[in-house]
Short mmCIF file of C-alpha atoms in Angstrom, two decimals:
data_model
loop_
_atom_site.label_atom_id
_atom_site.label_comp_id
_atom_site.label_asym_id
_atom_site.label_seq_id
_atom_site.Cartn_x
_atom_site.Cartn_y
_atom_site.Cartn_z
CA UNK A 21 121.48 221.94 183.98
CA UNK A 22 117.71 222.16 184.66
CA UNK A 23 116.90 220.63 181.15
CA UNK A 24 119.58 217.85 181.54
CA UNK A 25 117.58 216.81 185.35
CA UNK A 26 114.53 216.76 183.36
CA UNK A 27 115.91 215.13 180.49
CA UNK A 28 116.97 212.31 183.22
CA UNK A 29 113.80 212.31 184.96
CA UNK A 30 111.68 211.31 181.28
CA UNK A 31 114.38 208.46 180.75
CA UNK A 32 114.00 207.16 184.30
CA UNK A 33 110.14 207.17 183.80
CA UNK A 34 110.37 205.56 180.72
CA UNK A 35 112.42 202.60 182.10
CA UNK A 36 110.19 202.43 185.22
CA UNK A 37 107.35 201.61 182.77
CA UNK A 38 109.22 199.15 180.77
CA UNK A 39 110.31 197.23 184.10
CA UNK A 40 107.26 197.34 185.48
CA UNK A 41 105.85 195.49 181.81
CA UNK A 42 109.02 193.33 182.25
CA UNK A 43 108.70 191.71 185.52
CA UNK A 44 105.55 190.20 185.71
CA UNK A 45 106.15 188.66 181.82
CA UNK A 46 109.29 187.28 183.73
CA UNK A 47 107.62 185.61 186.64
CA UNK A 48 105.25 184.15 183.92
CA UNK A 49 108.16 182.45 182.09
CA UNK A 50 109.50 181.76 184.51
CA UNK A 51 106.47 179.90 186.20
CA UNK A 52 105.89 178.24 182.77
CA UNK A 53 109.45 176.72 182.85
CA UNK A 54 109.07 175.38 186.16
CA UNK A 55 105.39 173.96 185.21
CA UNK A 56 107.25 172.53 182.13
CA UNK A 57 110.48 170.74 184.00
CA UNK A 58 107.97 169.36 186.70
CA UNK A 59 105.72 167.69 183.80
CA UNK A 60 108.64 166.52 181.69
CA UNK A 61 110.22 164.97 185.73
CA UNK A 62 106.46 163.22 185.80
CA UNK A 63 106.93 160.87 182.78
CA UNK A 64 103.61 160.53 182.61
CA UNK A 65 101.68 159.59 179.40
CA UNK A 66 98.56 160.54 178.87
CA UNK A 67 96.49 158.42 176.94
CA UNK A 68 93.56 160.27 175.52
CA UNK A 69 90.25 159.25 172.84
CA UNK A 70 87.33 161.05 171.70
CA UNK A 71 84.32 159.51 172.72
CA UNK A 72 81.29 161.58 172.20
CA UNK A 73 80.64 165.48 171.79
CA UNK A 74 78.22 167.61 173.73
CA UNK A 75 76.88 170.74 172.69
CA UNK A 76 77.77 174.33 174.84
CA UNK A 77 76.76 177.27 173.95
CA UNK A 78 76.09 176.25 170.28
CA UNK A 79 79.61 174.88 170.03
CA UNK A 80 80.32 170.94 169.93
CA UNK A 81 83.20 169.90 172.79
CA UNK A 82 84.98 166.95 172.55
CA UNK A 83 83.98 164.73 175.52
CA UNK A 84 87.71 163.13 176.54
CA UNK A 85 88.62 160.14 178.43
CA UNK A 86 91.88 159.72 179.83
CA UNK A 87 94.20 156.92 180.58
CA UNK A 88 97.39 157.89 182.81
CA UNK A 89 100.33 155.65 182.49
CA UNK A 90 102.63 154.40 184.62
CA UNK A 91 105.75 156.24 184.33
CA UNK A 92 108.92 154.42 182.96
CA UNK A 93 110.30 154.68 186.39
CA UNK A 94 107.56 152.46 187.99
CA UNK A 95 107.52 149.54 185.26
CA UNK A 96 109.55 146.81 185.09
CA UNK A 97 111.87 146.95 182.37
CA UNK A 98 112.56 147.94 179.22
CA UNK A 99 111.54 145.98 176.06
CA UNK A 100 112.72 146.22 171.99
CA UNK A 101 111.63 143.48 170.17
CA UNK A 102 111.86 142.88 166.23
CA UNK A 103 109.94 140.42 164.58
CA UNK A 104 110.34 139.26 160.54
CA UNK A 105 106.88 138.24 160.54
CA UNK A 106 105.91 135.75 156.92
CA UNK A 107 102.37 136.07 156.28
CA UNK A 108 100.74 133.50 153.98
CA UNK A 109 98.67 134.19 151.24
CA UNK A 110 94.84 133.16 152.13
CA UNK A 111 94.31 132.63 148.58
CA UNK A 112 96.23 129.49 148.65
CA UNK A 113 96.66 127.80 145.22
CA UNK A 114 95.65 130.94 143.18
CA UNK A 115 98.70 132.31 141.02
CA UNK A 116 99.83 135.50 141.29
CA UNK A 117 98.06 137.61 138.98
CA UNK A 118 99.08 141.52 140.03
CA UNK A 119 95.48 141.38 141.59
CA UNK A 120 95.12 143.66 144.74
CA UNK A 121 93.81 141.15 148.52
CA UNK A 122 93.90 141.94 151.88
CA UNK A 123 95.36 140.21 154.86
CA UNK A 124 94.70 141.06 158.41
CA UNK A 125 97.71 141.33 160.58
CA UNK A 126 95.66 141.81 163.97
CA UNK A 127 95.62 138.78 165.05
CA UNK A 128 99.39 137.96 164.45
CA UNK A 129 100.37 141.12 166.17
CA UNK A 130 98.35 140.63 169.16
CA UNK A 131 100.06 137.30 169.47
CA UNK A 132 103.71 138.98 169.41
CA UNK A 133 102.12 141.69 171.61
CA UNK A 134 101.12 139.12 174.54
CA UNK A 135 104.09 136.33 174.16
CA UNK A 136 106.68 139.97 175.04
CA UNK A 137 104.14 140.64 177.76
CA UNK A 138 105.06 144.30 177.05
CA UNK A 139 102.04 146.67 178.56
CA UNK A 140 102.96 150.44 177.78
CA UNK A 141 104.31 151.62 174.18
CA UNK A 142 104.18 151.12 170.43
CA UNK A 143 103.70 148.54 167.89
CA UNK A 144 105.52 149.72 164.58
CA UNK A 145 104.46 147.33 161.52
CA UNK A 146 106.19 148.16 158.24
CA UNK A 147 105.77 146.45 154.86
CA UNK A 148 109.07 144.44 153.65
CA UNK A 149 108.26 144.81 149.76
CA UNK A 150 107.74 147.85 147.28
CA UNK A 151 104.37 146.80 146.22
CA UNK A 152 102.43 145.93 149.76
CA UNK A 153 101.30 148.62 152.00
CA UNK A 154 100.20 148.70 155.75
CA UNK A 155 97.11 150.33 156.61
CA UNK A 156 94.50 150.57 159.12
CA UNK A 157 90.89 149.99 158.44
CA UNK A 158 88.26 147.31 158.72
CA UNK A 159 88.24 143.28 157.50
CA UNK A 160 85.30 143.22 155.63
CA UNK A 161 85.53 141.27 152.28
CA UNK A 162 82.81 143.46 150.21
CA UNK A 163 85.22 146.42 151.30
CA UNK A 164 88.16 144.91 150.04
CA UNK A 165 86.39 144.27 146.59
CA UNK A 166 85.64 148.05 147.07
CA UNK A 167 89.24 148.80 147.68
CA UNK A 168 90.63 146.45 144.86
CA UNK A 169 87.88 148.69 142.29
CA UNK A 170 88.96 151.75 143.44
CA UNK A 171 92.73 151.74 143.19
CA UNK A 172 92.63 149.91 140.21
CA UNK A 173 90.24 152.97 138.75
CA UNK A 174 92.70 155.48 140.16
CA UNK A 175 95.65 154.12 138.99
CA UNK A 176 94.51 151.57 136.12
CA UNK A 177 97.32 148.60 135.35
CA UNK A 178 99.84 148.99 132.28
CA UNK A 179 97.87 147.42 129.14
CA UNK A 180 100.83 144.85 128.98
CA UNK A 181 99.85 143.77 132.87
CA UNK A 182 98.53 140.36 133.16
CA UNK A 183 96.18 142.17 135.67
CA UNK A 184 92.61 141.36 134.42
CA UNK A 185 91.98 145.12 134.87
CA UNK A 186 94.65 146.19 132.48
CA UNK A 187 93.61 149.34 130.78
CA UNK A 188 94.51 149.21 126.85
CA UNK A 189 96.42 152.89 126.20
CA UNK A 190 97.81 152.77 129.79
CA UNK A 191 101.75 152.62 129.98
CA UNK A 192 104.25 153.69 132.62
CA UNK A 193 107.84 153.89 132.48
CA UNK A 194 108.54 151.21 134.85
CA UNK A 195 107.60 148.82 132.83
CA UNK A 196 109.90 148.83 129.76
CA UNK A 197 111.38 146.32 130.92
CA UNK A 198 113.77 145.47 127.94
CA UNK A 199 115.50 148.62 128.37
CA UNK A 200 116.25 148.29 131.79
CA UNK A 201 118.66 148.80 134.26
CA UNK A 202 118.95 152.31 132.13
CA UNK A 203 121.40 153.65 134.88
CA UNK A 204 123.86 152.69 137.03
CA UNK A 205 121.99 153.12 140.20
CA UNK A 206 119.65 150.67 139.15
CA UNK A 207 122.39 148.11 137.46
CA UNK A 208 124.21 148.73 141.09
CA UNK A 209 120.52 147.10 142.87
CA UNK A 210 120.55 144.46 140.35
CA UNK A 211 123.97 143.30 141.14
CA UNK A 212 123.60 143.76 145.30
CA UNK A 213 120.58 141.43 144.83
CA UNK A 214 122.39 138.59 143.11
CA UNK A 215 121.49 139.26 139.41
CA UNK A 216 124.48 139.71 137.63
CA UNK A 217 123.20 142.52 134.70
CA UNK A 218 126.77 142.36 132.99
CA UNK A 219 126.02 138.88 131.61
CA UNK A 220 123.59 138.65 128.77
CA UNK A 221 122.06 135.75 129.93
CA UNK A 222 121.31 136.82 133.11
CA UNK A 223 120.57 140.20 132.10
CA UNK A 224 117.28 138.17 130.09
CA UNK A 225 116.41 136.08 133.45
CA UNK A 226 115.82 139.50 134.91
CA UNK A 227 114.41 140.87 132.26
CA UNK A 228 111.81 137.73 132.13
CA UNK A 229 111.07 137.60 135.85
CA UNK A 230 110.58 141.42 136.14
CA UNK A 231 106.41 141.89 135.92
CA UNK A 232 104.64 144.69 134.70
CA UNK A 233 103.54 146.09 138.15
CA UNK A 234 104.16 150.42 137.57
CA UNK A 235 100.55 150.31 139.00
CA UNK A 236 101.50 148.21 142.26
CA UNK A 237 104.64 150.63 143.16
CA UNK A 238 102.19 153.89 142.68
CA UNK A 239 99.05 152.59 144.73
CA UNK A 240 101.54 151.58 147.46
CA UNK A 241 102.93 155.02 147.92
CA UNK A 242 99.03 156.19 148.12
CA UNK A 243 98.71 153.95 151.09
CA UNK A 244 101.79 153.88 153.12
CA UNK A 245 103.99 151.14 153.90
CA UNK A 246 104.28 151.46 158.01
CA UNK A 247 101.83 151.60 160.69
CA UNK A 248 102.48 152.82 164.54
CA UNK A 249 99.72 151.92 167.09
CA UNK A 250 100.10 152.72 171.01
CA UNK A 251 99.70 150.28 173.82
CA UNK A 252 98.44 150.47 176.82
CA UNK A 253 97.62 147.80 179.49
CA UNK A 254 99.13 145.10 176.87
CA UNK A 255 96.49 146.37 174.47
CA UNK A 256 96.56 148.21 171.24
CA UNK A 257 94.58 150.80 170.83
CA UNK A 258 92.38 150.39 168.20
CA UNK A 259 88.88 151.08 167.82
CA UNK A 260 86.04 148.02 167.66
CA UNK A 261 86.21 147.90 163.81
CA UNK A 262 89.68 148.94 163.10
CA UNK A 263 92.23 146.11 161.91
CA UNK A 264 95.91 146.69 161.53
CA UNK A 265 95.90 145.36 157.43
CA UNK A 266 98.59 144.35 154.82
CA UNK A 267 97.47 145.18 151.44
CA UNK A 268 99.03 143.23 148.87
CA UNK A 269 99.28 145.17 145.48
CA UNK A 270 100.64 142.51 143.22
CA UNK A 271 99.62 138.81 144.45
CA UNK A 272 98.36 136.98 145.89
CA UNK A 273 101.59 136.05 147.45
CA UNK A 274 103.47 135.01 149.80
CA UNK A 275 104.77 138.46 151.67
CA UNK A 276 106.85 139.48 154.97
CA UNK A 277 106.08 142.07 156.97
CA UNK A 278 108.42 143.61 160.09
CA UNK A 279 107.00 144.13 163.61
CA UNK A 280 108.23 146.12 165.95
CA UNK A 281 107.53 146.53 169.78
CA UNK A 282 109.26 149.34 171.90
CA UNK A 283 107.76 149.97 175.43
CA UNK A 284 108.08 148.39 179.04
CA UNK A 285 106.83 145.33 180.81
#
């Protein structure tokens, strides 16, 4: 009997311990999840940029300023807005030639951006073709000779590309064009996109409009083909030098881009 009350006396010590471990980790969830609810009930966005560091202790720290939004609550309305935006070719009268040019968007998007009169959320931009991309970066026309050079080193043209850069030795897959569509997948695209693949003859009008662009597809994946940018105030945020830019890959052409804007007046 006397070993059993001490037996029950250890166990009741032990769980006094582990409550007394337990309870205060419980009021500190529980305080976190009350914290949490009341910011997710605020709605509020925070807005934030790095400006400029300062050094403490050794250590740089990020120097922050912050913009608080309204919350949805407080604005007007709610807006979703698509746009099929067709961008021109700068380079008008110059043939396409797979050759790689830049086109700045900003301007077009800012236009969208104030006609919706939308003042909090997101611009999405996406590219509408396989061998454009959507980037962000500055308008500068020596850089864009840089950027033509460079991806055109990385990922040098087919030697059967009309590309002045084409690169004798370089083939890709892509472009063997007189065995394709070499599955039904592809014969299935052909035909959803009004080229009828079962007929010889159109088979060869596909065949002959089809250009040697392997290069064009792979340089687009490097870059991206979509672009989100916040607003705030009815402004995006972008930096002084940054431009919102469509990279065309196998032009100059012609190309569409689509525009997105999701936010509130």
């Amino acid at each position: 009997m006397r070993n059993q009350m001490k037996y029950y006396k250890l166990n009741l010590c032990f769980l006094r311990q582990i409550l007394l471990v337990l309870i205060p980790a419980i009021h500190t969830t529980n305080a976190f999840v009350v914290s949490r609810k009341i910011a997710i009930r605020a709605n509020y966005c925070i807005c934030s940029h790095q400006t400029d560091h300062e050094c403490i202790d050794g250590a740089a720290k990020p120097i922050i300023q912050s913009t608080v939004s309204p919350s949805p609550s407080s604005l007007a309305k709610p807006i979703c807005l698509t746009h099929q935006v067709l961008i021109p070719t700068t380079q008008i009268g110059v043939p396409p030639r797979q050759a790689i040019s830049v086109e700045d968007l900003t301007p077009t998007i800012q236009t969208l951006l104030q006609e919706s009169g939308m003042s909090h959320g997101t611009v999405n931009v996406i590219s509408r073709h396989t061998t454009t991309a959507i980037t962000i970066n500055e308008r500068e026309s020596r850089l864009a000779s840089d950027m033509e050079q460079y991806f055109l080193n990385l990922v040098p043209p087919d030697e059967r590309s009309i590309c002045e850069a084409s690169q004798q030795g370089t083939r890709y897959l892509h472009n063997d064009i007189d065995v394709r569509p070499d599955s039904a997948e592809e014969t299935q695209r052909c035909i959803e996109n009004g080229w009828n693949v079962h007929d010889e003859v159109e088979l060869q009008k596909w065949r002959d409009q089809e250009p040697i662009n392997a290069h064009s597809h792979l340089i687009s994946m490097i870059l991206g083909s979509s672009e989100s940018i916040p607003v705030v105030d009815g402004k995006m945020i972008i930096g002084q030098w940054q431009s919102v830019l469509l990279v065309d890959l196998d032009g100059p052409r012609d190309r569409t881009v689509g525009v997105q804007l999701i936010g509130f007046k």
